[in-house]
CSV table of C-alpha atoms in Angstrom, one decimal:
chain,number,residue,atom,x,y,z
A,1,MET,CA,20.0,52.2,10.8
A,2,LYS,CA,22.3,50.8,13.7
A,3,LYS,CA,19.5,49.7,15.6
A,4,SER,CA,17.5,47.8,12.8
A,5,LYS,CA,20.8,46.0,12.0
A,6,LEU,CA,21.1,45.0,15.9
A,7,MET,CA,17.2,43.9,15.8
A,8,LEU,CA,17.7,41.9,12.4
A,9,MET,CA,20.7,40.0,14.4
A,10,PHE,CA,18.6,39.5,17.5
A,11,VAL,CA,15.6,38.0,15.9
A,12,PHE,CA,18.2,35.8,14.0
A,13,VAL,CA,20.2,34.7,16.8
A,14,VAL,CA,16.8,34.0,18.5
A,15,LEU,CA,15.5,31.9,15.8
A,16,VAL,CA,19.0,30.0,15.4
A,17,PHE,CA,18.9,29.2,19.1
A,18,GLY,CA,15.1,28.5,19.4
A,19,PHE,CA,15.2,26.3,16.8
A,20,SER,CA,18.2,24.3,18.2
A,21,ILE,CA,16.9,24.3,21.4
A,22,GLY,CA,13.2,23.3,20.1
A,23,SER,CA,14.8,20.1,18.2
A,24,LEU,CA,17.3,19.1,21.6
A,25,ILE,CA,13.8,19.1,23.7
A,26,THR,CA,11.0,17.8,21.3
A,27,PRO,CA,11.1,13.9,21.7
A,28,VAL,CA,12.4,11.9,18.9
A,29,ARG,CA,9.6,10.9,16.5
A,30,SER,CA,9.5,7.2,15.0
A,31,TYR,CA,6.5,7.9,12.8
A,32,SER,CA,4.5,10.7,11.4
A,33,VAL,CA,1.1,10.5,11.4
A,34,GLN,CA,0.6,13.2,8.8
A,35,GLU,CA,2.9,12.1,6.3
A,36,ASN,CA,2.0,8.3,7.3
A,37,ARG,CA,5.5,7.2,6.9
A,38,THR,CA,8.4,5.9,9.5
A,39,LEU,CA,10.9,8.8,10.4
A,40,THR,CA,14.6,8.6,10.5
A,41,ALA,CA,16.1,7.5,13.7
A,42,HIS,CA,18.8,9.1,15.2
A,43,PRO,CA,21.9,7.1,13.6
A,44,LYS,CA,24.5,4.9,15.3
A,45,LEU,CA,27.8,6.2,15.2
A,46,SER,CA,31.2,4.3,14.2
A,47,VAL,CA,34.4,4.7,12.7
A,48,LYS,CA,33.1,2.6,9.8
A,49,SER,CA,30.1,4.9,9.0
A,50,ILE,CA,31.8,8.1,9.3
A,51,LEU,CA,34.7,6.9,6.5
A,52,SER,CA,31.9,5.8,4.6
A,53,GLY,CA,29.7,8.9,4.4
A,54,LYS,CA,27.1,6.8,5.6
A,55,TYR,CA,26.5,8.6,9.1
A,56,GLN,CA,26.6,12.0,7.6
A,57,LYS,CA,23.8,11.1,5.2
A,58,GLN,CA,22.0,9.4,7.6
A,59,TYR,CA,22.1,12.5,10.4
A,60,GLU,CA,21.2,14.8,7.8
A,61,ASN,CA,17.9,12.4,7.0
A,62,PHE,CA,17.8,12.7,10.7
A,63,LEU,CA,17.8,16.6,11.1
A,64,SER,CA,15.7,16.8,8.2
A,65,ASP,CA,12.5,14.3,9.8
A,66,GLN,CA,13.2,15.7,13.4
A,67,PHE,CA,13.2,19.6,12.7
A,68,PHE,CA,11.5,21.5,15.1
A,69,GLY,CA,8.2,22.1,14.0
A,70,ARG,CA,8.6,20.4,10.6
A,71,ASP,CA,4.9,19.5,10.0
A,72,ALA,CA,4.1,23.7,10.1
A,73,TRP,CA,6.7,24.6,8.0
A,74,VAL,CA,6.2,22.0,5.2
A,75,SER,CA,2.4,23.5,5.3
A,76,LEU,CA,3.9,27.2,4.9
A,77,ALA,CA,6.7,26.1,2.1
A,78,THR,CA,3.8,24.5,0.1
A,79,ARG,CA,1.8,27.8,0.0
A,80,ILE,CA,4.5,29.8,-0.8
A,81,GLN,CA,5.3,27.6,-3.9
A,82,ALA,CA,1.5,26.9,-4.8
A,83,THR,CA,1.2,30.8,-4.8
A,84,PHE,CA,3.9,31.1,-7.5
A,85,HIS,CA,2.1,27.9,-9.6
A,86,GLN,CA,4.5,25.8,-8.9
A,87,LYS,CA,3.1,22.0,-10.5
A,88,ASP,CA,5.6,19.9,-8.3
A,89,ILE,CA,5.9,20.2,-4.9
A,90,ASN,CA,7.7,17.5,-2.7
A,91,GLY,CA,7.8,14.8,-5.2
A,92,VAL,CA,3.9,15.4,-5.8
A,93,TYR,CA,2.1,16.7,-9.0
A,94,ILE,CA,-0.5,19.4,-8.3
A,95,GLY,CA,-3.1,18.0,-10.9
A,96,LYS,CA,-6.7,19.5,-12.3
A,97,ASP,CA,-9.8,19.1,-10.3
A,98,GLY,CA,-7.9,18.8,-6.8
A,99,TYR,CA,-6.0,15.6,-7.8
A,100,LEU,CA,-2.6,15.3,-5.8
A,101,LEU,CA,-0.4,12.5,-7.7
A,102,GLU,CA,2.7,11.4,-6.6
A,103,LYS,CA,5.7,11.7,-8.9
A,104,ASP,CA,7.0,8.3,-10.2
A,105,GLU,CA,10.5,8.5,-11.1
A,106,ALA,CA,12.3,5.5,-12.7
A,107,GLY,CA,15.8,6.5,-11.1
A,108,ASP,CA,13.9,5.9,-7.5
A,109,VAL,CA,13.6,2.4,-8.1
A,110,ASP,CA,15.7,-0.6,-7.1
A,111,HIS,CA,16.0,-2.5,-10.2
A,112,LEU,CA,17.9,-5.5,-8.3
A,113,GLN,CA,15.0,-5.9,-5.7
A,114,VAL,CA,12.5,-5.4,-8.6
A,115,LYS,CA,14.2,-8.1,-10.0
A,116,ASP,CA,14.1,-10.5,-6.8
A,117,ASN,CA,10.3,-9.6,-6.1
A,118,GLU,CA,9.4,-10.7,-9.7
A,119,LYS,CA,11.6,-14.0,-9.1
A,120,TYR,CA,9.8,-14.7,-5.6
A,121,VAL,CA,6.2,-14.0,-6.9
A,122,THR,CA,6.2,-16.0,-10.1
A,123,LYS,CA,7.9,-19.1,-8.4
A,124,PHE,CA,5.0,-18.8,-5.9
A,125,ILE,CA,2.2,-18.7,-8.5
A,126,ASN,CA,4.2,-21.6,-10.5
A,127,ALA,CA,4.2,-23.7,-7.6
A,128,ALA,CA,0.6,-22.7,-6.5
A,129,SER,CA,-0.5,-23.5,-10.0
A,130,LYS,CA,0.7,-27.2,-9.7
A,131,LYS,CA,-0.8,-27.6,-6.3
A,132,PHE,CA,-4.2,-26.3,-6.8
A,133,GLY,CA,-4.8,-25.9,-10.5
A,134,LYS,CA,-4.2,-23.0,-12.9
A,135,LYS,CA,-8.1,-22.2,-12.5
A,136,HIS,CA,-7.5,-21.8,-9.1
A,137,VAL,CA,-4.7,-19.5,-9.0
A,138,SER,CA,-4.7,-15.8,-10.3
A,139,PHE,CA,-2.5,-12.8,-10.3
A,140,MET,CA,-3.4,-9.2,-10.1
A,141,MET,CA,-1.2,-6.0,-10.3
A,142,VAL,CA,-3.0,-2.8,-9.4
A,143,PRO,CA,-1.6,0.1,-11.7
A,144,SER,CA,-0.7,3.5,-10.0
A,145,LYS,CA,-2.8,6.1,-9.3
A,146,THR,CA,-0.5,8.6,-11.4
A,147,SER,CA,-0.9,6.0,-14.3
A,148,ILE,CA,-4.3,5.8,-14.8
A,149,MET,CA,-5.4,9.1,-13.8
A,150,LYS,CA,-3.2,10.9,-16.4
A,151,ASN,CA,-5.8,12.9,-17.4
A,152,LYS,CA,-5.5,14.7,-14.2
A,153,LEU,CA,-1.5,15.3,-14.5
A,154,PRO,CA,-0.4,18.6,-15.3
A,155,ASP,CA,0.5,19.2,-19.0
A,156,TYR,CA,3.9,18.8,-18.8
A,157,ALA,CA,4.2,15.9,-16.5
A,158,SER,CA,5.2,12.2,-17.3
A,159,TYR,CA,4.0,9.2,-15.7
A,160,ASN,CA,5.4,5.3,-16.0
A,161,ASP,CA,3.1,2.7,-16.7
A,162,HIS,CA,5.5,0.1,-15.6
A,163,SER,CA,4.7,-2.2,-18.6
A,164,ASP,CA,8.5,-3.6,-18.2
A,165,VAL,CA,7.5,-4.7,-14.9
A,166,ILE,CA,4.4,-6.7,-16.2
A,167,LYS,CA,6.1,-8.0,-19.3
A,168,ALA,CA,8.9,-9.4,-17.1
A,169,LEU,CA,5.9,-11.1,-15.1
A,170,ARG,CA,4.5,-12.4,-17.7
A,171,HIS,CA,7.5,-13.9,-19.1
A,172,ASP,CA,8.5,-15.7,-15.9
A,173,LEU,CA,4.9,-17.2,-15.4
A,174,ASN,CA,4.6,-20.9,-16.8
A,175,ASP,CA,1.3,-19.6,-18.1
A,176,PRO,CA,1.3,-15.8,-18.7
A,177,ASN,CA,-2.6,-15.3,-19.0
A,178,GLN,CA,-2.8,-15.9,-15.0
A,179,LEU,CA,-1.3,-12.4,-14.9
A,180,LEU,CA,-4.2,-10.0,-14.9
A,181,ASP,CA,-3.5,-6.8,-15.7
A,182,LEU,CA,-5.8,-4.3,-14.6
A,183,SER,CA,-5.0,-1.0,-16.6
A,184,LYS,CA,-7.1,-1.4,-19.2
A,185,ALA,CA,-10.2,-1.6,-17.4
A,186,LEU,CA,-9.3,1.2,-14.7
A,187,ASN,CA,-8.1,3.4,-18.4
A,188,GLN,CA,-11.8,3.1,-19.5
A,189,LYS,CA,-13.2,4.4,-16.1
A,190,ASN,CA,-10.5,7.2,-15.5
A,191,ASN,CA,-12.9,9.9,-16.0
A,192,GLN,CA,-14.9,8.7,-12.8
A,193,TYR,CA,-13.8,9.1,-9.2
A,194,ILE,CA,-12.0,5.4,-8.9
A,195,TYR,CA,-8.8,7.1,-7.0
A,196,TYR,CA,-9.0,9.0,-4.3
A,197,ARG,CA,-8.1,12.9,-4.8
A,198,THR,CA,-5.5,13.3,-1.8
A,199,ASP,CA,-4.5,9.2,-1.3
A,200,HIS,CA,-2.5,6.7,-3.4
A,201,HIS,CA,-5.1,4.2,-2.8
A,202,TRP,CA,-8.5,3.3,-5.1
A,203,THR,CA,-12.0,4.5,-4.1
A,204,THR,CA,-14.3,1.7,-3.4
A,205,LEU,CA,-15.5,2.2,-6.6
A,206,GLY,CA,-12.2,1.4,-8.4
A,207,ALA,CA,-12.0,-1.6,-6.2
A,208,TYR,CA,-15.9,-2.6,-7.6
A,209,TYR,CA,-14.2,-2.4,-11.3
A,210,ALA,CA,-11.2,-4.6,-10.6
A,211,TYR,CA,-13.8,-7.2,-8.6
A,212,ASP,CA,-15.6,-7.0,-11.9
A,213,THR,CA,-13.0,-7.8,-14.0
A,214,PHE,CA,-11.5,-10.3,-11.9
A,215,ALA,CA,-14.8,-12.5,-11.5
A,216,LYS,CA,-15.6,-12.0,-15.3
A,217,GLN,CA,-12.1,-13.0,-16.6
A,218,THR,CA,-11.1,-15.7,-13.8
A,219,LYS,CA,-14.8,-17.3,-12.8
A,220,MET,CA,-13.3,-17.4,-9.4
A,221,ALA,CA,-16.0,-15.2,-8.5
A,222,THR,CA,-19.6,-14.0,-9.3
A,223,PRO,CA,-19.9,-10.6,-10.7
A,224,HIS,CA,-22.9,-8.3,-9.5
A,225,ALA,CA,-24.3,-5.0,-10.8
A,226,ALA,CA,-23.3,-2.0,-8.8
A,227,PRO,CA,-27.0,-1.5,-7.7
A,228,TYR,CA,-26.6,-4.9,-6.0
A,229,TYR,CA,-24.8,-2.8,-3.1
A,230,HIS,CA,-26.0,-0.4,-0.9
A,231,GLN,CA,-23.9,2.4,-0.8
A,232,VAL,CA,-23.0,4.5,2.2
A,233,LYS,CA,-20.8,7.4,2.3
A,234,ALA,CA,-19.0,6.6,5.8
A,235,TYR,CA,-16.8,9.8,5.8
A,236,GLU,CA,-16.6,13.0,3.6
A,237,ASP,CA,-13.4,14.6,5.4
A,238,PHE,CA,-10.7,12.2,4.5
A,239,TYR,CA,-7.3,13.8,3.7
A,240,GLY,CA,-4.8,11.0,2.6
A,241,THR,CA,-1.2,10.0,2.5
A,242,THR,CA,-0.6,12.3,-0.7
A,243,TYR,CA,-1.9,15.1,1.1
A,244,ASN,CA,0.4,14.9,4.2
A,245,LYS,CA,3.6,15.2,1.7
A,246,ILE,CA,2.4,18.6,1.2
A,247,HIS,CA,-0.4,19.9,3.2
A,248,LEU,CA,-2.1,21.7,0.4
A,249,LYS,CA,-5.6,22.0,0.9
A,250,VAL,CA,-7.8,20.7,-1.8
A,251,PRO,CA,-11.4,19.4,-1.4
A,252,ALA,CA,-11.7,16.1,0.8
A,253,ASP,CA,-12.2,12.8,-0.1
A,254,THR,CA,-14.9,10.6,0.3
A,255,VAL,CA,-14.9,7.4,1.5
A,256,THR,CA,-18.0,4.8,0.5
A,257,LEU,CA,-18.6,1.6,1.6
A,258,TYR,CA,-20.7,-0.8,-0.5
A,259,ARG,CA,-22.6,-2.8,1.9
A,260,GLN,CA,-24.4,-6.3,0.9
A,261,LYS,CA,-26.4,-8.6,2.6
A,262,GLY,CA,-24.5,-10.8,5.4
A,263,ASP,CA,-21.5,-8.5,5.6
A,264,THR,CA,-22.4,-8.2,9.5
A,265,LYS,CA,-22.1,-12.1,10.1
A,266,VAL,CA,-18.9,-12.5,9.3
A,267,LYS,CA,-16.0,-13.3,11.8
A,268,VAL,CA,-12.8,-11.4,11.2
A,269,ALA,CA,-9.5,-12.4,13.4
A,270,PHE,CA,-6.3,-10.4,13.2
A,271,ASN,CA,-3.0,-12.6,13.1
A,272,GLN,CA,-5.6,-15.7,14.7
A,273,GLY,CA,-6.4,-13.5,17.5
A,274,LYS,CA,-9.7,-12.1,18.7
A,275,ASN,CA,-12.8,-12.2,16.2
A,276,TYR,CA,-15.0,-9.4,15.2
A,277,HIS,CA,-18.2,-9.5,13.5
A,278,THR,CA,-17.4,-6.7,10.7
A,279,MET,CA,-14.9,-5.7,8.1
A,280,TYR,CA,-15.1,-2.0,8.7
A,281,PHE,CA,-13.6,-0.3,12.0
A,282,ASP,CA,-15.0,3.1,12.6
A,283,ASP,CA,-13.0,3.6,15.7
A,284,ALA,CA,-9.5,2.7,13.6
A,285,ALA,CA,-10.6,5.5,11.1
A,286,LYS,CA,-11.1,8.1,13.1
A,287,LYS,CA,-8.3,7.5,15.2
A,288,GLY,CA,-5.9,9.1,12.7
A,289,PHE,CA,-6.1,10.9,10.0
A,290,ASN,CA,-6.3,7.7,7.4
A,291,ARG,CA,-10.0,7.6,7.1
A,292,TYR,CA,-9.0,4.3,4.5
A,293,ASP,CA,-8.2,2.3,8.0
A,294,VAL,CA,-11.9,1.5,8.2
A,295,PHE,CA,-11.4,-1.5,5.6
A,296,PHE,CA,-9.8,-3.8,8.4
A,297,SER,CA,-8.5,-1.4,10.8
A,298,LYS,CA,-5.2,-1.2,9.7
A,299,ASN,CA,-2.5,-3.2,7.6
A,300,THR,CA,-1.1,-6.4,9.9
A,301,PHE,CA,0.3,-9.8,8.6
A,302,GLN,CA,-2.6,-12.1,8.9
A,303,VAL,CA,-6.4,-11.3,8.6
A,304,ASP,CA,-8.7,-14.6,8.6
A,305,ILE,CA,-12.4,-13.9,7.4
A,306,ARG,CA,-15.0,-16.5,8.1
A,307,THR,CA,-18.6,-16.3,6.0
A,308,HIS,CA,-21.7,-18.1,5.5
A,309,ALA,CA,-21.0,-18.3,1.6
A,310,HIS,CA,-21.7,-22.0,2.0
A,311,THR,CA,-19.5,-22.6,-1.2
A,312,GLY,CA,-16.8,-25.1,0.3
A,313,LYS,CA,-14.5,-22.4,-1.1
A,314,THR,CA,-11.0,-21.4,0.8
A,315,LEU,CA,-9.2,-18.2,-0.6
A,316,LEU,CA,-5.6,-17.5,0.1
A,317,MET,CA,-4.7,-14.0,-0.6
A,318,ALA,CA,-1.1,-12.5,-0.8
A,319,LYS,CA,-1.6,-8.7,-1.2
A,320,ASP,CA,-1.1,-5.2,0.1
A,321,SER,CA,-3.2,-2.3,1.5
A,322,PHE,CA,-5.3,-2.1,-2.1
A,323,ALA,CA,-6.7,-5.3,-1.0
A,324,ASN,CA,-8.3,-4.0,1.9
A,325,SER,CA,-11.1,-2.2,-0.1
A,326,PHE,CA,-11.4,-5.1,-2.4
A,327,VAL,CA,-12.0,-8.0,-0.1
A,328,PRO,CA,-15.3,-7.4,1.0
A,329,PHE,CA,-16.7,-8.0,-2.5
A,330,LEU,CA,-15.8,-11.8,-1.8
A,331,ILE,CA,-17.9,-12.4,1.2
A,332,HIS,CA,-20.4,-14.6,-1.2
A,333,ASP,CA,-17.6,-16.4,-3.0
A,334,TYR,CA,-15.7,-17.8,-0.2
A,335,ASP,CA,-16.2,-19.5,2.9
A,336,HIS,CA,-12.9,-18.4,4.5
A,337,ILE,CA,-10.5,-15.9,3.3
A,338,ILE,CA,-7.0,-15.7,4.5
A,339,MET,CA,-5.1,-12.2,3.8
A,340,ILE,CA,-1.3,-12.4,4.0
A,341,ASP,CA,0.8,-9.3,3.9
A,342,TYR,CA,4.5,-9.8,3.9
A,343,ARG,CA,5.5,-6.7,4.6
A,344,TYR,CA,4.5,-7.3,8.5
A,345,GLY,CA,5.3,-10.8,8.9
A,346,VAL,CA,8.0,-13.5,8.0
A,347,LYS,CA,6.1,-16.7,8.3
A,348,PRO,CA,7.4,-19.0,5.1
A,349,MET,CA,4.5,-20.0,2.5
A,350,ASN,CA,4.8,-23.6,3.5
A,351,GLU,CA,3.8,-23.2,6.8
A,352,ILE,CA,0.5,-21.2,6.0
A,353,LEU,CA,-0.4,-23.9,3.4
A,354,ALA,CA,0.7,-26.4,6.2
A,355,GLU,CA,-1.8,-24.7,8.7
A,356,ASN,CA,-4.7,-24.1,6.3
A,357,LYS,CA,-5.6,-27.4,4.5
A,358,ASP,CA,-8.9,-26.0,3.3
A,359,ILE,CA,-7.1,-23.7,0.8
A,360,THR,CA,-8.6,-24.3,-2.7
A,361,ASP,CA,-8.3,-20.9,-4.7
A,362,VAL,CA,-5.3,-18.6,-4.6
A,363,LEU,CA,-5.4,-14.6,-5.6
A,364,VAL,CA,-1.8,-12.7,-5.3
A,365,MET,CA,-2.9,-9.0,-5.7
A,366,PHE,CA,-0.2,-5.9,-5.5
A,367,ASN,CA,-0.2,-2.4,-6.5
A,368,THR,CA,2.8,-2.2,-9.1
A,369,GLU,CA,4.6,0.8,-7.0
A,370,LYS,CA,4.1,-1.0,-3.7
A,371,PHE,CA,5.3,-4.3,-5.4
A,372,MET,CA,8.3,-3.0,-6.9
A,373,GLN,CA,9.2,-1.2,-3.1
A,374,ASN,CA,8.4,-4.1,-1.0
A,375,THR,CA,11.8,-5.5,0.5
A,376,LYS,CA,10.1,-8.6,2.4
A,377,LEU,CA,8.6,-10.9,-0.5
A,378,LYS,CA,11.1,-13.8,-0.1
A,379,PRO,CA,9.3,-15.8,2.4
A,380,ILE,CA,6.4,-16.3,-0.3
A,381,SER,CA,8.5,-18.2,-2.3
A,382,GLU,CA,9.3,-20.8,0.5
A,383,MET,CA,7.2,-23.4,-0.5
A,384,LYS,CA,9.3,-26.3,0.5
A,385,LYS,CA,9.3,-27.7,3.9
A,386,SER,CA,12.6,-27.5,5.2
A,387,LYS,CA,14.1,-30.9,6.6
A,388,THR,CA,14.5,-31.5,10.2
A,389,ARG,CA,17.5,-33.5,11.4
A,390,GLN,CA,15.4,-36.8,11.6
A,391,GLU,CA,14.5,-35.7,7.7
A,392,PHE,CA,17.9,-35.6,6.9
A,393,ASN,CA,19.3,-37.9,3.8
A,394,ALA,CA,22.7,-39.0,3.9
A,395,SER,CA,22.3,-40.6,0.4
A,396,GLU,CA,21.0,-37.8,-0.7
A,397,PHE,CA,23.5,-35.3,0.6
A,398,LEU,CA,26.5,-37.5,-1.3
A,399,SER,CA,24.6,-38.0,-4.2
């Protein structure tokens, strides 16, 4: 009995010191490829941060993110919980038919940030409508996977359709009809493979249905029936961001490309740099786990696409990553497409407009959840040119 106790104590000490030493010698990671997110850095120590409790909280998050062997432990914990038929693991619902669906808790939302984002975007839409005409400006909100694929949720699970956000946006638009809510169109198709099982993005089929709805309702593009496209299965081994939160083995996703005539003649430039003659980047998709990166390689601030459409039209598009699989459907509708993602840059909208005099149409397209979480949207509302010293008007200042 004494030997058994000593052995348990020895194992305990080895584990404690082993993990402590492992955590100390393991380099601090800034990013988790498996979870597709930035990891907590070592917090800065100060008297103020200690007294406020901010340092302690940040350090706790740091230890959690940098824990030795963290990915392996997350996988083990998930398997144990799944064995006991737990349907909610690490903020992810274990849904039907292999679907993993992220919980959407109202308490996780920064309501002040959401209000700011509503103000920034509607201000831009209203100003753009005056500049280009209402018929040339559209605003699309992409519903969350959990709200559309609710038929895959466990019986007890709840979801949020964010109708309050849609209502607030419509209220602040000069023309509420400019906001195209895709919920109805996608809900009618939720028995199909329109969102990935293991990732938060829609599939190319989901993006196609969005394009079809956009084209028919706004007349800003020409709709084509699905057989018009040559569908190519690019990958059948995709495990996305939702999977990487819990590492629960479910059937892999398939990434399909909807190829069409002329899509190899485009010129694509990232941040006004080198030109590529493709919208599909196989090397980027295979480099990490994220096969969705096949669409335009990765998220970046500005992507310019030149086509051979010969329509005389240029589209400015403010967007998030959901647009990456949507935009290829537009190559026969616009000669030039400018994609702007404000999560990766701060150039004010007035400068973008000044640099691109050929713009004729505007599309704003955000996933509702990502829109609510975005903390960098203010520059989209900056439509007026700031006055230089030479432009300063004294009488205006004194009035």
